[in-house]
Coordinates of C-alpha atoms in Angstrom, one line a residue:
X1442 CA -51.3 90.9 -4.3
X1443 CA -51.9 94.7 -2.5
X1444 CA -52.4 97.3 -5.3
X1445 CA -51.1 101.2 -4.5
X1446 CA -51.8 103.9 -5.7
X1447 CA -51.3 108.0 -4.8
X1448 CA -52.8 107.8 -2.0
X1449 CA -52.1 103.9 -0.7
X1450 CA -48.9 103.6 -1.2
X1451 CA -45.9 100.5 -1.1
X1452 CA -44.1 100.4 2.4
X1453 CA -41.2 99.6 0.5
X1454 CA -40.7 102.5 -0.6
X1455 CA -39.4 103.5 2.5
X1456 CA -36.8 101.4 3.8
X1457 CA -36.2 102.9 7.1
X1458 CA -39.4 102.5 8.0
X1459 CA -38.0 98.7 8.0
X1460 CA -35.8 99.1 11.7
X1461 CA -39.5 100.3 13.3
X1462 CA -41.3 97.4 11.7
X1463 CA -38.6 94.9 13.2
X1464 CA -39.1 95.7 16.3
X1465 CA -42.7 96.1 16.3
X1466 CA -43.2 93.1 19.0
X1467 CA -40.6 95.3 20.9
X1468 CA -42.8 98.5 20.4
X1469 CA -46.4 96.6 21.2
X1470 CA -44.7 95.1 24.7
X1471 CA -43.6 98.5 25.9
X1472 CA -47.3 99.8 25.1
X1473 CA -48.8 97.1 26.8
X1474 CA -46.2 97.4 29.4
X1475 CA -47.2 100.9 30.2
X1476 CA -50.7 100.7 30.0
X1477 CA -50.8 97.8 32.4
X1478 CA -48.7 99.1 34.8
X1479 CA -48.2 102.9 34.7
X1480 CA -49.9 104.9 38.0
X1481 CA -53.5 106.5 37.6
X1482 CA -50.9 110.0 37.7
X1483 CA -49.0 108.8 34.9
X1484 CA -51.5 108.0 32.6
X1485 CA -53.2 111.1 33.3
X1486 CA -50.3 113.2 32.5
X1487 CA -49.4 110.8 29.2
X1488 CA -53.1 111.8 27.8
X1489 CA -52.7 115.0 28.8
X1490 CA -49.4 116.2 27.9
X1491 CA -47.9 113.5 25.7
X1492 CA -51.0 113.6 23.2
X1493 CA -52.0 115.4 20.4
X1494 CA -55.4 117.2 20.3
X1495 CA -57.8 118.5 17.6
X1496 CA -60.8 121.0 17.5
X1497 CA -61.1 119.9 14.1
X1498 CA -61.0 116.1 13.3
X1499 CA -64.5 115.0 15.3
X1500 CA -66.0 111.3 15.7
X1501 CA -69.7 109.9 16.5
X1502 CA -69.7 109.7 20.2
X1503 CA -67.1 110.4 22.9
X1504 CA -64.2 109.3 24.2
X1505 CA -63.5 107.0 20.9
X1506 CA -59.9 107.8 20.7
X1507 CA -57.0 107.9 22.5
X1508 CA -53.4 108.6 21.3
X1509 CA -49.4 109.4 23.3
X1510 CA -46.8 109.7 22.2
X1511 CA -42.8 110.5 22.3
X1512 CA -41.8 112.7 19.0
X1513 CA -43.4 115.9 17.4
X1514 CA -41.9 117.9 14.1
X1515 CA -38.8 116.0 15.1
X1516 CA -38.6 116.4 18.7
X1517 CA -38.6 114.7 21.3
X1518 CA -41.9 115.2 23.5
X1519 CA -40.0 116.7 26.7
X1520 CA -37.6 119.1 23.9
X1521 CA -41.0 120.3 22.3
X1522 CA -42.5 121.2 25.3
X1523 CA -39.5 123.3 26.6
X1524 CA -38.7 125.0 22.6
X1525 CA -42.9 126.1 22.5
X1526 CA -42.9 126.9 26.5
X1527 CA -46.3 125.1 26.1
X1528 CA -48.8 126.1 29.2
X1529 CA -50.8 123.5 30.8
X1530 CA -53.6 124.0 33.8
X1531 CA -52.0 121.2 35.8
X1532 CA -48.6 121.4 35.1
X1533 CA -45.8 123.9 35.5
X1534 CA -43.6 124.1 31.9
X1535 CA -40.8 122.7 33.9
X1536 CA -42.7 120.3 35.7
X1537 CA -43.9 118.7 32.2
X1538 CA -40.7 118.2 30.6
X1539 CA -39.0 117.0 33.9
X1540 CA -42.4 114.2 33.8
X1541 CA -42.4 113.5 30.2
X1542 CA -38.5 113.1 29.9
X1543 CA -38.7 110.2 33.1
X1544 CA -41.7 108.7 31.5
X1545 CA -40.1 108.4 28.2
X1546 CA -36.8 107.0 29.4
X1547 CA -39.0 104.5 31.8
X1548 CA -41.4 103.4 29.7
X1549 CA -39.9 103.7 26.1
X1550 CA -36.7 103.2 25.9
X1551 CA -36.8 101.2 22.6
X1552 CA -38.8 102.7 20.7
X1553 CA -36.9 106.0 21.8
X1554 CA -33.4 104.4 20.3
X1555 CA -35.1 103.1 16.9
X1556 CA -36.3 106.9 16.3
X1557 CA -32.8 108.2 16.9
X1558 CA -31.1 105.3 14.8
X1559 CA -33.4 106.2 11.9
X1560 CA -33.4 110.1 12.1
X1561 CA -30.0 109.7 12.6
X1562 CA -29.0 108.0 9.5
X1563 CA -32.0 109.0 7.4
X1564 CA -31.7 113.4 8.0
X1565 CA -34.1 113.8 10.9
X1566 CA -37.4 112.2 8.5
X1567 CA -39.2 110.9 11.3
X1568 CA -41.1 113.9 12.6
X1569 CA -44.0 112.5 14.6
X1570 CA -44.4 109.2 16.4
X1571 CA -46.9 108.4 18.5
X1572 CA -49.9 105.5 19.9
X1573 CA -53.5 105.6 18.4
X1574 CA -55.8 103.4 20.2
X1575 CA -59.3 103.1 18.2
X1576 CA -62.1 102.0 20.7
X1577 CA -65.3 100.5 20.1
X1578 CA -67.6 102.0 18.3
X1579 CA -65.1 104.5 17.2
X1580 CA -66.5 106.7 13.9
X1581 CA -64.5 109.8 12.5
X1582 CA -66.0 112.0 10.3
X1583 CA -64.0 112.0 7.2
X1584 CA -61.4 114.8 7.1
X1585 CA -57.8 115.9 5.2
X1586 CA -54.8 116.3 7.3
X1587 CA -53.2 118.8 5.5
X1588 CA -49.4 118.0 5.1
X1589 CA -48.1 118.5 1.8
X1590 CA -44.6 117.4 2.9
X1591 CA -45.4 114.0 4.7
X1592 CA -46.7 110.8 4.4
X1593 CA -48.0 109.1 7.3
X1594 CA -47.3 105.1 8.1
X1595 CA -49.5 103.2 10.3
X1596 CA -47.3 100.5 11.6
X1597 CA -49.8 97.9 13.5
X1598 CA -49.3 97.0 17.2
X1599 CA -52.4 95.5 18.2
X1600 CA -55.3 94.5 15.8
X1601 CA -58.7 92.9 16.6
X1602 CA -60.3 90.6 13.7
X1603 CA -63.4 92.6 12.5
X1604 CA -64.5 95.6 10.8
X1605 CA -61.9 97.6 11.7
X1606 CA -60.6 99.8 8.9
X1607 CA -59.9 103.0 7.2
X1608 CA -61.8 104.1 4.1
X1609 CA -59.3 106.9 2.3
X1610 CA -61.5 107.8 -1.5
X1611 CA -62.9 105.3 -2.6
X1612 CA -60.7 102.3 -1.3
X1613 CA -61.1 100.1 2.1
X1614 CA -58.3 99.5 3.9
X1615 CA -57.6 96.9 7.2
X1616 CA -54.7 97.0 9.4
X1617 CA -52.8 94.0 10.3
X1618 CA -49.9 93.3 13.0
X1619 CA -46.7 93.9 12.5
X1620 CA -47.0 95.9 9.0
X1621 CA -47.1 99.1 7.7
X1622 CA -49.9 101.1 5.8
X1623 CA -48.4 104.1 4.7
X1624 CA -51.1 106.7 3.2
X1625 CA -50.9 110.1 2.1
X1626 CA -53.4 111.6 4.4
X1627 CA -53.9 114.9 2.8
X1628 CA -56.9 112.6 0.6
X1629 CA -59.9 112.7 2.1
X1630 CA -60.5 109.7 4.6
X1631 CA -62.5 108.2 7.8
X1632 CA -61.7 105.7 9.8
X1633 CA -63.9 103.6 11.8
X1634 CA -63.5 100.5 14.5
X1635 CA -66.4 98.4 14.8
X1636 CA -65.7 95.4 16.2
X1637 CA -65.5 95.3 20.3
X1638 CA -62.0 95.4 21.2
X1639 CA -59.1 98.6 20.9
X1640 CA -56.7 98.7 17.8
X1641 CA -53.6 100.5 18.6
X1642 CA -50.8 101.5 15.9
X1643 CA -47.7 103.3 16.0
X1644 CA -48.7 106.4 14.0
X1645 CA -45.0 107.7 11.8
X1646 CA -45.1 110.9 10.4
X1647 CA -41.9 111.5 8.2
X1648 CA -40.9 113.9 5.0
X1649 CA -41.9 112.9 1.8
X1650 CA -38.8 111.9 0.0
X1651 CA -39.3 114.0 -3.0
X1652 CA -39.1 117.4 -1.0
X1653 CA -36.1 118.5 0.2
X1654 CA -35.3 118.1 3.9
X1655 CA -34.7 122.3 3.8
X1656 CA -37.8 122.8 2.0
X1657 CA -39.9 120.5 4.5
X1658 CA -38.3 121.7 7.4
X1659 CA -39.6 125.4 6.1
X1660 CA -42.9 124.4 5.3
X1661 CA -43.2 122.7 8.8
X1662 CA -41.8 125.5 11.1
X1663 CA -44.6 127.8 9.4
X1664 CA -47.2 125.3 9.6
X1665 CA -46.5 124.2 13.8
X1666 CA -46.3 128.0 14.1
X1667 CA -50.1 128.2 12.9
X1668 CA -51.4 125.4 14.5
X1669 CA -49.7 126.0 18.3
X1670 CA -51.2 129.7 18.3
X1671 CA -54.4 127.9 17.3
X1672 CA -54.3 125.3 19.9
X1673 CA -51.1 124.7 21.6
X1674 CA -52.5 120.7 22.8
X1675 CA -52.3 120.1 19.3
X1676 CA -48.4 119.7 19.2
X1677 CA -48.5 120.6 16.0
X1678 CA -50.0 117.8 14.3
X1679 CA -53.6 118.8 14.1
X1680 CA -54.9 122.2 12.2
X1681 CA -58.2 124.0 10.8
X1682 CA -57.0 123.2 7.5
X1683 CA -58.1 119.1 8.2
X1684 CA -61.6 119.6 7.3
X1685 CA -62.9 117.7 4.2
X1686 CA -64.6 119.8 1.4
X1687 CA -68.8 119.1 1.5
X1688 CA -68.9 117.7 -1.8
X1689 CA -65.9 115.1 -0.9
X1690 CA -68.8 113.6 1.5
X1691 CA -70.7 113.3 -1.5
X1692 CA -68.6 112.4 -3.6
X1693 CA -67.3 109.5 -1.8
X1694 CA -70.9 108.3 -0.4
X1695 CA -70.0 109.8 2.5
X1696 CA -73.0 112.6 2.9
X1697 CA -75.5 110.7 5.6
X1698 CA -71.9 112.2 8.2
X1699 CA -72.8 115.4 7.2
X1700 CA -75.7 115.1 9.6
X1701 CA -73.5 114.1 12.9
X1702 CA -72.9 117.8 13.4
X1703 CA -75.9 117.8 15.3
X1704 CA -74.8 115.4 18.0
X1705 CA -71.4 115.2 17.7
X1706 CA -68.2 115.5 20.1
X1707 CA -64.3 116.6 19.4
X1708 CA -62.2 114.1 19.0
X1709 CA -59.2 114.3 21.6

């Protein structure tokens, strides 16, 4: 039987995280869908526009990790665009959220109407929903993501058998299809994907029950403030504050990552 803890903690918890996990076949075919058959211009714009970036959270080697997506801080990705009047190089503001908005409706439809049947019913507590693809040979350095007032699920789409995992402490942890691992990800953690084949989840961001939806709707419109005058590509979900402390590399048997610095890359 899985043990929990403060940082690993029961699924069940959080039973509207149950509408996303019954339709996770649903959720996996329009991924697949997409990536199979969108244009070379559409997947360009979906990495460029539709994913989150850090200058913080870095992995051994490049081009590791991939992620898209359609909600951010409770948003959908064309609505967050147009409320932060984001600038890209190779798009016009409304260009983007005239691109993202037909992508979304052609591509995700679905998954679009779970997220409103949840955050509808459940006070807006889904605030970030999005596709992260591990590729071979993918290593993060370990790191915090520092939000207080969420808990992050990991809801798996596609999972190769391996060593594909995520250490978070001291605990190992493995994916597997069609089920959630829901962490608090302000503990130190790494995750890594050895095997020779992508793992793709449905990252959920959403309010920790035990703060109140005023409260955490406070603490994130300061936070996003921060982070998008730091680096607006981050769409709020990636800050400076998601470095892990030396010693936790230590203390975890972590430190030989301390090195990578030297030859390291960004994670995008």
């Amino acid at each position: 039987m899985e043990s929990f803890n403060e940082y690993h903690l029961d699924p069940e918890q959080f039973p509207f995280l149950k509408s996303l996990q019954e339709n996770w076949q649903v959720i996996r075919d329009e991924f697949t869908h997409f990536i199979h058959n969108a244009s070379p211009e559409e997947l360009k714009f979906t990495y460029d526009v539709m994913g989150p970036k850090s200058k913080t959270i870095k992995t051994k080697g490049s081009a590791k990790y991939s992620a898209f997506g359609i909600l951010f801080q409770g948003l959908f990705i064309e609505e967050y665009i147009q409320v932060h009047q984001i600038q890209y190089p190779d798009y016009a503001i409304d260009e983007a959220v005239n691109k993202a908005v037909t992508l979304r409706e052609k591509y995700f439809s679905n998954l679009a109407k779970v997220i409103e049947k949840v955050n509808f019913v459940e006070d807006n507590i889904l605030r970030n929903v999005y596709f992260g693809t591990f590729h071979p040979g993918l290593d993060i350095k370990l790191h915090v993501n520092y939000n207080p007032h969420m808990n992050r699920g990991y809801l798996g789409l596609i999972v190769p058998e391996g060593d594909v995992a995520m250490k978070i402490c001291y605990d190992k942890l493995y994916w597997y299809e069609g089920e959630f691992m829901v962490l608090d990800h302000s503990y130190p953690h790494c995750p890594h994907n050895y095997t020779s084949y992508d793992r793709t989840v449905l990252v959920v961001d959403f309010f920790k029950p035990d703060w109140s939806t005023e409260e955490a709707i406070q603490f994130e419109k300061e936070q996003v403030a921060q982070r998008m005058e730091d680096n607006p590509y981050s769409l709020g979900v990636f800050g400076k504050s998601d470095k892990a402390k030396e010693e936790d590399f230590i203390k975890y048997g972590l430190a030989h990552q301390l090195e990578w610095d030297k030859a390291l890359s960004v994670s995008s």
